[in-house]
Coordinates of C-alpha atoms in Angstrom, one line a residue:
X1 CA 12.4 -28.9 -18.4
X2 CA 11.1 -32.6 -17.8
X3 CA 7.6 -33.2 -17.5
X4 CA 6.3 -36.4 -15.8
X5 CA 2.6 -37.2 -16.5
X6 CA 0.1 -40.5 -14.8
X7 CA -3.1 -39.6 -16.9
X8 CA -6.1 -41.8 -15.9
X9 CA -9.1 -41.7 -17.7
X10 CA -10.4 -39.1 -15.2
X11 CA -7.5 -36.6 -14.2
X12 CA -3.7 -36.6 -14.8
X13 CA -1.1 -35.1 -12.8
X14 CA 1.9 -33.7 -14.2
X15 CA 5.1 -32.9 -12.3
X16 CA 7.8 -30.8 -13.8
X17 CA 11.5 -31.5 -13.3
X18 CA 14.5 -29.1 -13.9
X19 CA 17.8 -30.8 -15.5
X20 CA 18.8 -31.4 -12.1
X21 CA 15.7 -33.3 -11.1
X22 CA 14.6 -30.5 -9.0
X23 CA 10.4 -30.3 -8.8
X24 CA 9.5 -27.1 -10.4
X25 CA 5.5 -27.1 -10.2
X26 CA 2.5 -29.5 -9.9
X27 CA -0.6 -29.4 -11.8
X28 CA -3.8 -31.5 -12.8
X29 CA -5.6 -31.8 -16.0
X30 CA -9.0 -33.9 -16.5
X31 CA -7.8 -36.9 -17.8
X32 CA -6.8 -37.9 -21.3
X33 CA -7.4 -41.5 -22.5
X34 CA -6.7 -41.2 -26.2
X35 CA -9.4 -44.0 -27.1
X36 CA -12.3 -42.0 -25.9
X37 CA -11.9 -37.9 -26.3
X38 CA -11.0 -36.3 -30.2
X39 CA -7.9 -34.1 -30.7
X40 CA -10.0 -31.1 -30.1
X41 CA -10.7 -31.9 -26.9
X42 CA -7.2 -33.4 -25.9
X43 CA -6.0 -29.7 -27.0
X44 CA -8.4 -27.9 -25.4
X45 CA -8.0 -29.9 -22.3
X46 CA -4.0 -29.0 -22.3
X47 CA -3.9 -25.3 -23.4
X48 CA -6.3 -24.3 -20.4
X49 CA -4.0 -25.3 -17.7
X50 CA -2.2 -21.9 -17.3
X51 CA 1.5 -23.5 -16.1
X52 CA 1.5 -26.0 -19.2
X53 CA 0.5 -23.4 -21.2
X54 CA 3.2 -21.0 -19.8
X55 CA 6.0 -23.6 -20.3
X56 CA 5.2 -25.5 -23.2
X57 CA 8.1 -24.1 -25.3
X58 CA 10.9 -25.0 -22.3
X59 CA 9.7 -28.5 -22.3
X60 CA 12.7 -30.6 -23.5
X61 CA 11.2 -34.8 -22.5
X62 CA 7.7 -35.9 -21.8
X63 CA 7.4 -39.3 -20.5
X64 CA 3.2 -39.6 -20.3
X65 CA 1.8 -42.9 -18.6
X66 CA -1.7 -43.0 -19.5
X67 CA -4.9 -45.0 -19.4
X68 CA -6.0 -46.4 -23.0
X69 CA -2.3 -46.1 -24.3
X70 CA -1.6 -49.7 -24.9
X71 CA -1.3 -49.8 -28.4
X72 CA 0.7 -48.5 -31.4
X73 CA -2.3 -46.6 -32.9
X74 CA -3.1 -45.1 -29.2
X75 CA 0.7 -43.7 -28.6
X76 CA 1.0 -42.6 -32.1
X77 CA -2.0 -40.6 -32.3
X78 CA -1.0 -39.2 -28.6
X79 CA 2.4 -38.1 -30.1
X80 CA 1.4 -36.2 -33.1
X81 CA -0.9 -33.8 -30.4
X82 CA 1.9 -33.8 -28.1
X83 CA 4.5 -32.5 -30.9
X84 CA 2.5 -29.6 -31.9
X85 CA 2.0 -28.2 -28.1
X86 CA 5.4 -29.3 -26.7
X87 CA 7.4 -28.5 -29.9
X88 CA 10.9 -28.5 -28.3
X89 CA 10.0 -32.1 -25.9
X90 CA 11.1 -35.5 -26.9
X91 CA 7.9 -37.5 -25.8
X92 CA 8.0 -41.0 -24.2
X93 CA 4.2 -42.6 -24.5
X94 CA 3.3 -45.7 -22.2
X95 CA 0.4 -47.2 -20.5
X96 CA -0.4 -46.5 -17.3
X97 CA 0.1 -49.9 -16.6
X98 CA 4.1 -48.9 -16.3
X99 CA 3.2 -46.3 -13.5
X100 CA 1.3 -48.6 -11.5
X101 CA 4.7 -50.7 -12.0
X102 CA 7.4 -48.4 -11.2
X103 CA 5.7 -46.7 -8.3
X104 CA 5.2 -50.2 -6.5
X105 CA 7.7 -52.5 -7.3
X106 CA 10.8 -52.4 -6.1
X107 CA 13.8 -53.2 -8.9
X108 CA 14.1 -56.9 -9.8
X109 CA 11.2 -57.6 -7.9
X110 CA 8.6 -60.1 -9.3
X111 CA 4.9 -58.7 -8.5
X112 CA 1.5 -58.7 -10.1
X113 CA 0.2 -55.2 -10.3
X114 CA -3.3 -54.1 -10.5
X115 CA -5.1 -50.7 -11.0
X116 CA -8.1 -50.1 -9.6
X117 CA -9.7 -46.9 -10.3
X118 CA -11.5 -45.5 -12.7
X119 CA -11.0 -48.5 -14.8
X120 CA -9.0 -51.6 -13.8
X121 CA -6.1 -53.4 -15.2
X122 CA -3.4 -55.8 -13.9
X123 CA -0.2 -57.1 -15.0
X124 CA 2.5 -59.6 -14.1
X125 CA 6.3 -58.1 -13.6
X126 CA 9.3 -60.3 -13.2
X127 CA 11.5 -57.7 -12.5
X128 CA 12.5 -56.7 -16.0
X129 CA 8.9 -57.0 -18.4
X130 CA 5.3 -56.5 -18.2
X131 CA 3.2 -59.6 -19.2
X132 CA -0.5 -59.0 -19.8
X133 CA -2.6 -62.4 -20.5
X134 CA -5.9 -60.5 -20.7
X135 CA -6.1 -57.6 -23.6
X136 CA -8.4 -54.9 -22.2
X137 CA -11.8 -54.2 -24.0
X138 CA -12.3 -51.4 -22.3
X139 CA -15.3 -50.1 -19.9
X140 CA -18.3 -52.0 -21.2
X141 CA -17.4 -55.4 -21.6
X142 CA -13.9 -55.3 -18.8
X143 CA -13.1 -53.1 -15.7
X144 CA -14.0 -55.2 -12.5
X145 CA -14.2 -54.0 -9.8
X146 CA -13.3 -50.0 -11.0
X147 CA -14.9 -46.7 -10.4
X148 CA -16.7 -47.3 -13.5
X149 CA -18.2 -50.7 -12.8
X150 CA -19.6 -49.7 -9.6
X151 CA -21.2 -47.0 -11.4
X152 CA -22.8 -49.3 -13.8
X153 CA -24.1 -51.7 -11.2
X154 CA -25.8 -49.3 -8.6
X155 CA -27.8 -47.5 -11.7
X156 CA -28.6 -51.2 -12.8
X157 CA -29.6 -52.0 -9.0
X158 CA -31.6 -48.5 -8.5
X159 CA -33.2 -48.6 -11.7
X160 CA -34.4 -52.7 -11.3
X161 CA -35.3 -52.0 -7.8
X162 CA -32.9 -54.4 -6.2
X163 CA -31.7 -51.4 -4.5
X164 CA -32.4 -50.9 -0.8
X165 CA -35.4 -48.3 0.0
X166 CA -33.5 -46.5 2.4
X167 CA -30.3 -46.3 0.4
X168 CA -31.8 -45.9 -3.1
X169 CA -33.7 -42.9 -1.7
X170 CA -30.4 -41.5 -0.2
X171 CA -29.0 -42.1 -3.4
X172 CA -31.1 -40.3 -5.5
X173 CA -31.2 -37.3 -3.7
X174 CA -26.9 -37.4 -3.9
X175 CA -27.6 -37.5 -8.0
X176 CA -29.9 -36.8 -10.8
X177 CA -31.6 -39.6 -11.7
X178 CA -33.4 -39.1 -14.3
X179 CA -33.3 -41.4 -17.1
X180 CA -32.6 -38.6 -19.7
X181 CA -29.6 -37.3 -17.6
X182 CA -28.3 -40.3 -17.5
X183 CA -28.3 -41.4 -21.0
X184 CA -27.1 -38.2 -22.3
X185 CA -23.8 -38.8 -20.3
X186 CA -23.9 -42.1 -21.7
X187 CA -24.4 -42.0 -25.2
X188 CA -24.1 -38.0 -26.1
X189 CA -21.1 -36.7 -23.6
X190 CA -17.3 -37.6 -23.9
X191 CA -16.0 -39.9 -21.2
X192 CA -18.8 -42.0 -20.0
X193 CA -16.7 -44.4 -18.3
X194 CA -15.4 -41.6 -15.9
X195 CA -19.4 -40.4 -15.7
X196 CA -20.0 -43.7 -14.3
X197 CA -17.1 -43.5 -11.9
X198 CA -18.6 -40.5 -10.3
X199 CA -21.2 -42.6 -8.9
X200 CA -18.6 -45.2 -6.9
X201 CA -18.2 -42.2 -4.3
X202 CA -21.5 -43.3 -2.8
X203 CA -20.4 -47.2 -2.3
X204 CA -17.2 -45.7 -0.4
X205 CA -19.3 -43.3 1.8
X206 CA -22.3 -45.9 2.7
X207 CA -19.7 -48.8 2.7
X208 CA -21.2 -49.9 6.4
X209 CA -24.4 -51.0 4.4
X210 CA -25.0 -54.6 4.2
X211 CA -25.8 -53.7 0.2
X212 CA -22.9 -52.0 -0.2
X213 CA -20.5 -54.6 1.0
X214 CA -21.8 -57.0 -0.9
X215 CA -21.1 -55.0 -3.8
X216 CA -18.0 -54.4 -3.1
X217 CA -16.8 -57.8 -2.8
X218 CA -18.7 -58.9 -5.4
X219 CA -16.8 -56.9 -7.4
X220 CA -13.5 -58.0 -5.9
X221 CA -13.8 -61.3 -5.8
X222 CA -14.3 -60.9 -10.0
X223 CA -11.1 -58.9 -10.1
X224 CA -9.6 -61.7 -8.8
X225 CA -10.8 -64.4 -10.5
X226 CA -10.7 -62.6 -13.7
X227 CA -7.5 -60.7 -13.4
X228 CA -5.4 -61.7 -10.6
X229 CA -5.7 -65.5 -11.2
X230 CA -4.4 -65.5 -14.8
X231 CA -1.0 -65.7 -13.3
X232 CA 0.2 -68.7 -11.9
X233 CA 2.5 -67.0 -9.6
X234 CA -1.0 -65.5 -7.7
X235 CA 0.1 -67.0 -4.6
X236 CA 4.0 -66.9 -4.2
X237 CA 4.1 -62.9 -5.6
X238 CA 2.4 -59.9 -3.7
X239 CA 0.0 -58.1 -5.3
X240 CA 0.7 -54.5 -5.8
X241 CA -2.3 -51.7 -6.2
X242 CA -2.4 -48.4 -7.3
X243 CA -5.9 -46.1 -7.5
X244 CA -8.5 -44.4 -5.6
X245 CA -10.6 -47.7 -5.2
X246 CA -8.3 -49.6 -4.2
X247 CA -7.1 -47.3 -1.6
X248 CA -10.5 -46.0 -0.1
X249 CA -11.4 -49.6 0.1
X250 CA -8.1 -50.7 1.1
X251 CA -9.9 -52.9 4.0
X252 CA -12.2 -54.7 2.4
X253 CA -9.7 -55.6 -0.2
X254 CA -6.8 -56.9 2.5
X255 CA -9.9 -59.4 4.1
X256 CA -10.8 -60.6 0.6
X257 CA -7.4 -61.0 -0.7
X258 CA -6.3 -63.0 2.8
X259 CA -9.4 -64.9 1.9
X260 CA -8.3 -66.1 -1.3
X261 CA -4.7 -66.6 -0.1
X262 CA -3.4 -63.8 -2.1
X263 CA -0.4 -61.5 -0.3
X264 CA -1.1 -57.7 -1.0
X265 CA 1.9 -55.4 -1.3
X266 CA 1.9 -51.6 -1.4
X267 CA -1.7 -50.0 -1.7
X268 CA -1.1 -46.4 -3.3
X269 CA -3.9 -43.8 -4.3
X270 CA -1.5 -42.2 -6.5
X271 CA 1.8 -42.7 -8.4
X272 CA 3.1 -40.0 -9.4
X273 CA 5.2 -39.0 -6.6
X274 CA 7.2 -42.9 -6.3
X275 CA 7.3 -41.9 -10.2
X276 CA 9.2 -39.1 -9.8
X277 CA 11.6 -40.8 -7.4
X278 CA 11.9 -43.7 -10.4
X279 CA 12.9 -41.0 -13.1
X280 CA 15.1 -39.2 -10.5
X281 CA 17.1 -42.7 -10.3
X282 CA 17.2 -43.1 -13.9
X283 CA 17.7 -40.2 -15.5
X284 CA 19.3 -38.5 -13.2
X285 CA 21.1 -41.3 -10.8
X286 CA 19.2 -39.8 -7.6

């Protein structure tokens, strides 16, 4: 059995393949960004799910694409709790980055790819290699224009009153407000980035308000000009996206990429089916 994984920080799907490349069963897990949850809960997290539970022993190759996975440390650490669950599995460890890549661009194809979801990330393909000019520093100081960021700005904007009445009243009664609430999931729970991605829902469903497209542009245009422009090839390459913001705000982010002369490619909530399709042509010439 062949498990395929695209872990974000906030849930990963996992796809099971037989020898033969044939889809065996589906199934979701929260997410499991090895810089931010312990071993305990990674464990915990992977023996509740009853079907990898069930087939952990048949498992022969894991190849896991997740968020926080950039680095030596990161894949080791990842590997050691992935050897004592899948004991018979040969695990393959890469960013996420690398879904977001093989999902969108086609092969030889020279694209920049960006994630936006619950955090953000982009990357420059020429067909063959990843090049990243910006090294991630995670939710706090990075992540324009993700889940996470839009989180962080409409507590900042509620809490400092630059919040319309009407909408700040509306969003308080969607969420619990209170200050102790709030800090708790920031500074005592595990996975605070993807608590402050909760809160990007409302952005997406009040996205007609004058407040709420300035936001979201706001936080576009910074993507870009942080991210995007790094490349010199910005212009001549199409810009590939993968994740739930870009895709719910798919519109807003075709009028300000056309606005800063940049050519967007495929938009794709998810990956992990066009990831299947990549493994099916490699490993098994499908």
């Amino acid at each position: 059995m062949i498990l395929i994984v695209d872990s974000g920080a906030t849930k990963s799907d996992w796809i099971a393949l037989d020898e033969e490349g044939n889809k065996l069963f589906l199934t979701k897990t929260l997410g499991l960004s090895p810089e931010v949850l312990t071993r305990e809960i990674i464990d915990e997290r992977l023996a509740n799910n009853f079907e990898l539970s069930n087939n952990k022993d048949k498992v022969t190759q894991l190849y896991f694409y997740g968020a926080g996975c950039g680095t030596d440390r990161m894949k080791t650490y990842l590997t050691k709790i992935f050897k004592n669950f899948f004991v018979n599995a040969k695990t393959f460890i890469k960013e996420d980055t690398y879904a977001a890549i093989h999902a969108t661009a086609e092969p030889g194809e020279h694209a920049i790819v960006c994630i936006l979801g619950t955090g953000s990330n982009c990357s420059y393909y020429d067909g063959s290699e990843v090049f990243q000019k910006v090294i991630s520093l995670g939710y706090i100081l990075m992540d324009d224009c993700s889940g996470n960021y839009f989180g962080r700005q409409l507590l900042r904007d509620y809490y400092y009153h630059r919040m319309p009445k009407s909408l700040a009243h509306k969003f308080s009664e969607t969420y619990d407000l209170e200050a102790d609430v709030i800090k708790n999931n920031l500074y005592k729970q595990p996975n605070p980035n993807t608590y402050l991605a909760t809160f990007a829902r409302f952005v997406i469903e009040n996205r007609e308000h004058e407040y709420s497209q300035k936001l979201i542009r706001k936080g576009m245009q910074l993507f870009i000009d942080n991210c995007i422009r790094q490349y010199e090839q910005a212009e001549s390459v199409p810009v590939h996206f993968i994740g739930s913001i870009a895709y719910y705000l798919q519109e807003e982010l075709n009028e300000v990429m056309a606005q800063n002369n940049l050519k967007v490619g495929k938009i794709l909530r998810r990956p992990i089916d066009n990831l299947v399709e990549y493994h099916r042509s490699i490993v098994f010439n499908k």
